[in-house]
Short mmCIF file of C-alpha atoms and ligand atoms in Angstrom, two decimals:
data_model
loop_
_atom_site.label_atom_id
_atom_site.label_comp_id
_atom_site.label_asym_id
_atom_site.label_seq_id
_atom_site.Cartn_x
_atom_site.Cartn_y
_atom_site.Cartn_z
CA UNK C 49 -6.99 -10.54 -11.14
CA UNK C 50 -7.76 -9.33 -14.75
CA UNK C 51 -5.51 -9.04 -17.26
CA UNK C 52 -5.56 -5.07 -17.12
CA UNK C 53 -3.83 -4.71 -14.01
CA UNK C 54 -0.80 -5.60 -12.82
CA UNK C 55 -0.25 -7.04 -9.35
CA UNK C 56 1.53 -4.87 -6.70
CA UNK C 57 3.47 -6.42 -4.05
CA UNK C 58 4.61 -3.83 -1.32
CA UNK C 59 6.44 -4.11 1.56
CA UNK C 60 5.49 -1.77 4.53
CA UNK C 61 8.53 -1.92 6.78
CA UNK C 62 7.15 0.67 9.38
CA UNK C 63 9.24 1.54 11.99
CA UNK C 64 11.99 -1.02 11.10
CA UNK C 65 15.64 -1.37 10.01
CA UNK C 66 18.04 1.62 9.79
CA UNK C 67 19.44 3.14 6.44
CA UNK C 68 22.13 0.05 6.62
CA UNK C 69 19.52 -2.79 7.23
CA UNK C 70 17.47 -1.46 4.31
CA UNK C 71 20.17 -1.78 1.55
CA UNK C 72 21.17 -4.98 2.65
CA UNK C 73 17.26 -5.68 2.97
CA UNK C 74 17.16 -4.73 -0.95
CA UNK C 75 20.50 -5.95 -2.13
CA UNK C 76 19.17 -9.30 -0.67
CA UNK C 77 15.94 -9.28 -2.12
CA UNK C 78 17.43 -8.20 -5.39
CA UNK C 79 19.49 -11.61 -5.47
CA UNK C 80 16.58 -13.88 -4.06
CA UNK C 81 13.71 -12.17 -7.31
CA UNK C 82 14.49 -13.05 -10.76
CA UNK C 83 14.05 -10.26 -13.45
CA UNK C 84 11.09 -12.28 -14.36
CA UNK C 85 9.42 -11.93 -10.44
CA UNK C 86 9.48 -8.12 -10.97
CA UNK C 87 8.12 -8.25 -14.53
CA UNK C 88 5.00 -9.92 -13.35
CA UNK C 89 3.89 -8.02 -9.80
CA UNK C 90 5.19 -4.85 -9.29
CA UNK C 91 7.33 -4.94 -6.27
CA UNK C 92 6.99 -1.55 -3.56
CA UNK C 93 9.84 -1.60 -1.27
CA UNK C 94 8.26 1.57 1.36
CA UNK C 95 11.29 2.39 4.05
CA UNK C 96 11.32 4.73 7.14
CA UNK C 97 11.99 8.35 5.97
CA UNK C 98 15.57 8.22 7.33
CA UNK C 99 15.96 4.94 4.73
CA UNK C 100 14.55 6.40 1.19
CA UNK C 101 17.47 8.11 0.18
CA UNK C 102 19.71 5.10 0.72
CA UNK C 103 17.05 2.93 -0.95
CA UNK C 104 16.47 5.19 -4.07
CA UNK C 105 20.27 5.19 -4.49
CA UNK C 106 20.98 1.78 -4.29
CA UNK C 107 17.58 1.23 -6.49
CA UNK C 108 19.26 3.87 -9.72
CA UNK C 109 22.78 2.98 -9.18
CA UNK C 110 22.15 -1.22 -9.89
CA UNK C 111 18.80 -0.59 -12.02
CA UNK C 112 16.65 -2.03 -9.70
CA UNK C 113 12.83 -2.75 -10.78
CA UNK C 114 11.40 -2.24 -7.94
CA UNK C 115 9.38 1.17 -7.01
CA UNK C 116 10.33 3.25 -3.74
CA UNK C 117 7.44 4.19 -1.12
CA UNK C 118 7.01 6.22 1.89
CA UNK C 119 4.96 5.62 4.35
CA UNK C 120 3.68 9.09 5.12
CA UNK C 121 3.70 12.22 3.89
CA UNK C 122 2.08 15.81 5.51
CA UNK C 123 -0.29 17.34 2.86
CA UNK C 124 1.25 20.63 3.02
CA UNK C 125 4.10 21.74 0.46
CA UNK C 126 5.90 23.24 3.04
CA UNK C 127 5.77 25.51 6.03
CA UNK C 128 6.38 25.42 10.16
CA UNK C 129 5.48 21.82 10.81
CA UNK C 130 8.13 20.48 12.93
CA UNK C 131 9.30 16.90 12.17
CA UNK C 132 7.14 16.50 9.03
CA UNK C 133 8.30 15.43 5.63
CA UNK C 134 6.13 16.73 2.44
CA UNK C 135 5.45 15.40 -0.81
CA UNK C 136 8.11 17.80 -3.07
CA UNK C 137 10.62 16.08 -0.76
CA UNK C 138 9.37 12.91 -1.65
CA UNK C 139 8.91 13.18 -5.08
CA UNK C 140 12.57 14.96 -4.95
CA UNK C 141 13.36 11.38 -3.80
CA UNK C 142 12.07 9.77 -6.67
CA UNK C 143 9.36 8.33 -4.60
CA UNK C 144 6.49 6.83 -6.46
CA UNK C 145 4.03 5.79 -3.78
CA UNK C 146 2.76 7.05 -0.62
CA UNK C 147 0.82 4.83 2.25
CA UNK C 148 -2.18 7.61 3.43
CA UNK C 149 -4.26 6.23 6.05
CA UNK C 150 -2.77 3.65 7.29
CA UNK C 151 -4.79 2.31 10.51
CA UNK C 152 -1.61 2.85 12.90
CA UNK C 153 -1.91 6.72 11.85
CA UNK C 154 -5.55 6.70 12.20
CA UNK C 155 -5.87 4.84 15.53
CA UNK C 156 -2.30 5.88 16.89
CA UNK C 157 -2.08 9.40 15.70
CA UNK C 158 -5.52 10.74 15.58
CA UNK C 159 -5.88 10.65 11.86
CA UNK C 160 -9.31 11.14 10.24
CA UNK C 161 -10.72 10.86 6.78
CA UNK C 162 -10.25 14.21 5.92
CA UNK C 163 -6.18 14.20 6.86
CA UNK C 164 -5.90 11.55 4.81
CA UNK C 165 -8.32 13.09 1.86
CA UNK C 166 -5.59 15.97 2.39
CA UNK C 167 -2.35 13.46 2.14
CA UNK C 168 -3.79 11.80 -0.92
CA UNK C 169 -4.57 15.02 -2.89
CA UNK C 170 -0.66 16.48 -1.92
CA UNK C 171 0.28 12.84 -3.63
CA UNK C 172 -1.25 12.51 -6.64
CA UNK C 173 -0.28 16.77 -7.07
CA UNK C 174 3.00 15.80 -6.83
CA UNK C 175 2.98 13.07 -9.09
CA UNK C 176 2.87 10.29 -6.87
CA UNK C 177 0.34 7.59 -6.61
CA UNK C 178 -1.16 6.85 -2.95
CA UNK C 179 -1.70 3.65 -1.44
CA UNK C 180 -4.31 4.57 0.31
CA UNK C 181 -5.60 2.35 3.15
CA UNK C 182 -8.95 1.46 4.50
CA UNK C 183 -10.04 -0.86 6.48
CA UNK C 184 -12.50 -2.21 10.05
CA UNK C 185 -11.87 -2.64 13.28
CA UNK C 186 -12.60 -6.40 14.82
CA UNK C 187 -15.83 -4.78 16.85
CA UNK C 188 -17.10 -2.93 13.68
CA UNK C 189 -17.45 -6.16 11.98
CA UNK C 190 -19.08 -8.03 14.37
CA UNK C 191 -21.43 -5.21 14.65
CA UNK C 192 -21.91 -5.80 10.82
CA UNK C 193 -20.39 -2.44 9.93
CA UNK C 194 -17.74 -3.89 7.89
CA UNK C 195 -19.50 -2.50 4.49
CA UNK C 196 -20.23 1.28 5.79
CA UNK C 197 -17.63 1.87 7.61
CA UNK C 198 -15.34 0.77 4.36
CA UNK C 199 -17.58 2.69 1.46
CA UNK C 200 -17.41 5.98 3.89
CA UNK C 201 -13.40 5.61 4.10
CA UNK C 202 -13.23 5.39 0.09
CA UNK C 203 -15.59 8.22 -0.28
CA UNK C 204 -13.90 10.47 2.28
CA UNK C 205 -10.50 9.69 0.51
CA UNK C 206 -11.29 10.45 -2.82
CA UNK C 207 -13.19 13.50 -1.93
CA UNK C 208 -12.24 16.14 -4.49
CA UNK C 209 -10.19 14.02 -6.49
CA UNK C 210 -10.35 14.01 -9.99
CA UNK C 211 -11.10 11.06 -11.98
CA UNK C 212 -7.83 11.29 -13.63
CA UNK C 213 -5.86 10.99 -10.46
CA UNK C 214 -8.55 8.22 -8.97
CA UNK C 215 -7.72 5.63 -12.14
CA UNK C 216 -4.57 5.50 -11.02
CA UNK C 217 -4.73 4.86 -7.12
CA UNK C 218 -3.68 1.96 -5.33
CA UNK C 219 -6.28 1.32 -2.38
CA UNK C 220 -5.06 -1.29 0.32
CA UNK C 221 -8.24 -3.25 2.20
CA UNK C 222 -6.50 -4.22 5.40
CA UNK C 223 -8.77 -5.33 8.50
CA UNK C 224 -7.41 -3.59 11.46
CA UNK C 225 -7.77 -6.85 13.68
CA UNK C 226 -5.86 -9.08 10.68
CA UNK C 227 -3.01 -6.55 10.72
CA UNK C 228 0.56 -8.23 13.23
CA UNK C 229 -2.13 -10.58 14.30
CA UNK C 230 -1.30 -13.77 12.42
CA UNK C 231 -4.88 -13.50 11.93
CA UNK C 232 -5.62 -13.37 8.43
CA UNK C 233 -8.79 -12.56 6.59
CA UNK C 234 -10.48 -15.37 4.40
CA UNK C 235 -9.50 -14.43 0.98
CA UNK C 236 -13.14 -14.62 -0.29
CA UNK C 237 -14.34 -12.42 2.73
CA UNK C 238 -11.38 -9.78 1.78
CA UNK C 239 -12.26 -10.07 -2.49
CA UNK C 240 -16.09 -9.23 -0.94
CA UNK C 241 -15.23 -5.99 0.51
CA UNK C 242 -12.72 -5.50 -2.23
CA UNK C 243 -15.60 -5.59 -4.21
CA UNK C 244 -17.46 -3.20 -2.27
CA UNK C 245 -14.58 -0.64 -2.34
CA UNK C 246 -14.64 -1.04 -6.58
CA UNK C 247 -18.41 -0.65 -6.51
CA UNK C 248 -18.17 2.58 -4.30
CA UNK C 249 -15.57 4.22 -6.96
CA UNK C 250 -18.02 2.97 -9.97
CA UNK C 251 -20.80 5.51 -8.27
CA UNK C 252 -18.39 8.27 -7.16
CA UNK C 253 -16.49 7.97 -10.94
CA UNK C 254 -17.55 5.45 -13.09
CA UNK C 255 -17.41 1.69 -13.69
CA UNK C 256 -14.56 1.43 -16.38
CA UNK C 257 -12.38 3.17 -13.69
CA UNK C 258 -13.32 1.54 -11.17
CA UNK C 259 -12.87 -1.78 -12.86
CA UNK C 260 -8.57 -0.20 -13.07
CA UNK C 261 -8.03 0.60 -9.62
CA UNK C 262 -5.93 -1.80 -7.54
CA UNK C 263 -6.88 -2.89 -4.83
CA UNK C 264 -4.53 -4.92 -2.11
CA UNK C 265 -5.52 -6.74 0.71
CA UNK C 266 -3.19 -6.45 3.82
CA UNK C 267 -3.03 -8.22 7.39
CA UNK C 268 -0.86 -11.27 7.96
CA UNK C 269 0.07 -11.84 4.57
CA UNK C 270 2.43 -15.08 4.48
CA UNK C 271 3.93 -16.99 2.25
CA UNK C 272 1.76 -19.86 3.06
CA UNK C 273 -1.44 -17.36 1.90
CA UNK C 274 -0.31 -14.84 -0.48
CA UNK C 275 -1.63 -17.52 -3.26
CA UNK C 276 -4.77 -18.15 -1.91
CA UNK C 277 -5.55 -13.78 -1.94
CA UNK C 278 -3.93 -13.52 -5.37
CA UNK C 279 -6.12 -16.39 -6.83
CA UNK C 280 -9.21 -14.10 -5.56
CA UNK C 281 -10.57 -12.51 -9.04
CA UNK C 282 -10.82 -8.89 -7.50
CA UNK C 283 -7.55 -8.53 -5.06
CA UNK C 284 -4.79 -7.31 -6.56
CA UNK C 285 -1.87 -7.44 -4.55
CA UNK C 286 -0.83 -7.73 -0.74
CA UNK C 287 0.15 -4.84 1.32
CA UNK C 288 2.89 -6.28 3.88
CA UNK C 289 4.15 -5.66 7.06
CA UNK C 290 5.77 -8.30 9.59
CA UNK C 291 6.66 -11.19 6.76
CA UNK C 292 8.06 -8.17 4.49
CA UNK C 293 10.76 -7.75 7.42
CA UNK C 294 12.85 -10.74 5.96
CA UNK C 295 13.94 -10.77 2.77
CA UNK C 296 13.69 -14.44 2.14
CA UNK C 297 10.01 -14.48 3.44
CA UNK C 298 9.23 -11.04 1.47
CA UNK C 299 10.88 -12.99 -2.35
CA UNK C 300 8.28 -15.94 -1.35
CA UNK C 301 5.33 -13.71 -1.12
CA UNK C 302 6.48 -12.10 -4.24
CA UNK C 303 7.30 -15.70 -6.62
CA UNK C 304 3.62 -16.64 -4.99
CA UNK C 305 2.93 -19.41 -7.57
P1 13P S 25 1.18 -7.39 8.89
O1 13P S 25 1.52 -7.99 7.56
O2 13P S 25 2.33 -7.38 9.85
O3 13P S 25 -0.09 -7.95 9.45
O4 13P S 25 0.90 -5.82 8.61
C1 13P S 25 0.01 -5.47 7.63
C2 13P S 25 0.12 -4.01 7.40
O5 13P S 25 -0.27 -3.21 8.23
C3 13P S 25 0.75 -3.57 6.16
O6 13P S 25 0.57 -2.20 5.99
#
């Protein structure tokens, strides 16, 4: 971790806790982290939909330092897409980032590269930032297709994206068979491919920018791990699902040292 960027913490809470279990999720959190916890990483608290207007109120009424998220967004401003939410109404919702590509949407949902080029695009031209997520399956790295399969999803993604928008991106490595598998990666195997994604921005943009991007690992992040990732030189942050759930678990991963 250089000094240039700032570590970001997020909680992905997927398809947990109603609009009632998230502000108590918060409020509890926000008595568990010290002003100084959210000075150092920057904490991502990313709801369901039917949670981020609770959450964004509760975050502006008791100046809470933590950013919102969604986790999903349709790249279209608007139009007859039943059941979608788009990125005005996020924004609207003083969101400020946006999971694209998770691996549930691309292996549950049918979501490809380009979808999620699309989703990233309608975030950054609404003046969000997108957390966008790549990552292999268990059989693609055995096969030794960690690398290509990785560089192709960062390519794909920031296809048509300008450089401006690219520097300030938040990319999330998570290995589909480390994700609600207890299974974590080695932090040195994770900071390798991390690696790989920053080298695969330096020849699409260029090095300096690549050098700013954050990059988070995600996939059974713990308390008893989170240090061991954020002591990795090139990982930035962790991307969290299950241990994000409690709010006790989620302060530990965030006071990691
Ligand atoms: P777990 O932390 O439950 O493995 O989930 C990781 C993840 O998918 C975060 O987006």
């Amino acid at each position: 971790m250089t000094q240039e960027r700032r570590p970001i913490i997020a909680a992905n809470w997927k398809m947990h806790k109603t609009h009632l279990e998230a502000i108590q999720a918060v409020q509890k959190l926000s008595y568990l982290l010290e002003k100084e916890d959210a000075e150092r990483a920057e904490v991502v608290v990313c709801p369901p939909f039917t949670a981020l207007r609770a959450v964004q109120t509760l975050i502006d009424a008791d100046k809470l330092p933590y950013g919102l998220g969604a986790q999903n967004v349709h790249p279209e401003d608007h139009g007859a897409f039943t059941g979608e939410i788009s990125a005005p109404m996020l924004a609207a919702l003083k969101v400020r980032y946006v999971i694209v590509g998770h691996s549930e949407r691309r292996q549950l949902f049918g979501e490809d590269d380009l979808f999620v080029n699309k989703k990233a695009r309608a975030v950054f031209a609404n003046g969000m930032t997108p957390i966008v997520c790549v990552g292999e399956t268990l059989d693609e790295r055995e096969a030794g297709g960690t690398e290509s399969k990785v560089a192709q999803q960062i390519r794909r993604a920031f296809d048509n994206v300008a450089p401006e928008h690219a520097a300030k991106a938040v990319i999330a490595y998570e290995p589909i068979w480390a994700i609600g598998t207890g299974r974590n990666a080695e932090p040195a195997d994770a900071g390798q491919v991390v690696a790989l994604i920053r080298a695969t921005l330096a020849e699409r943009y260029d090095a300096a920018l690549a050098q700013g991007v954050r990059v988070q690992y995600g996939g059974s992040v713990k308390p008893g791990n989170i240090r061991d990732f954020m002591a990795h030189p090139e990982i930035d942050g962790a991307l969290v699902g299950g241990a994000s759930l409690d709010a006790e678990e989620f302060a530990l991963i965030v006071k990691y040292r």
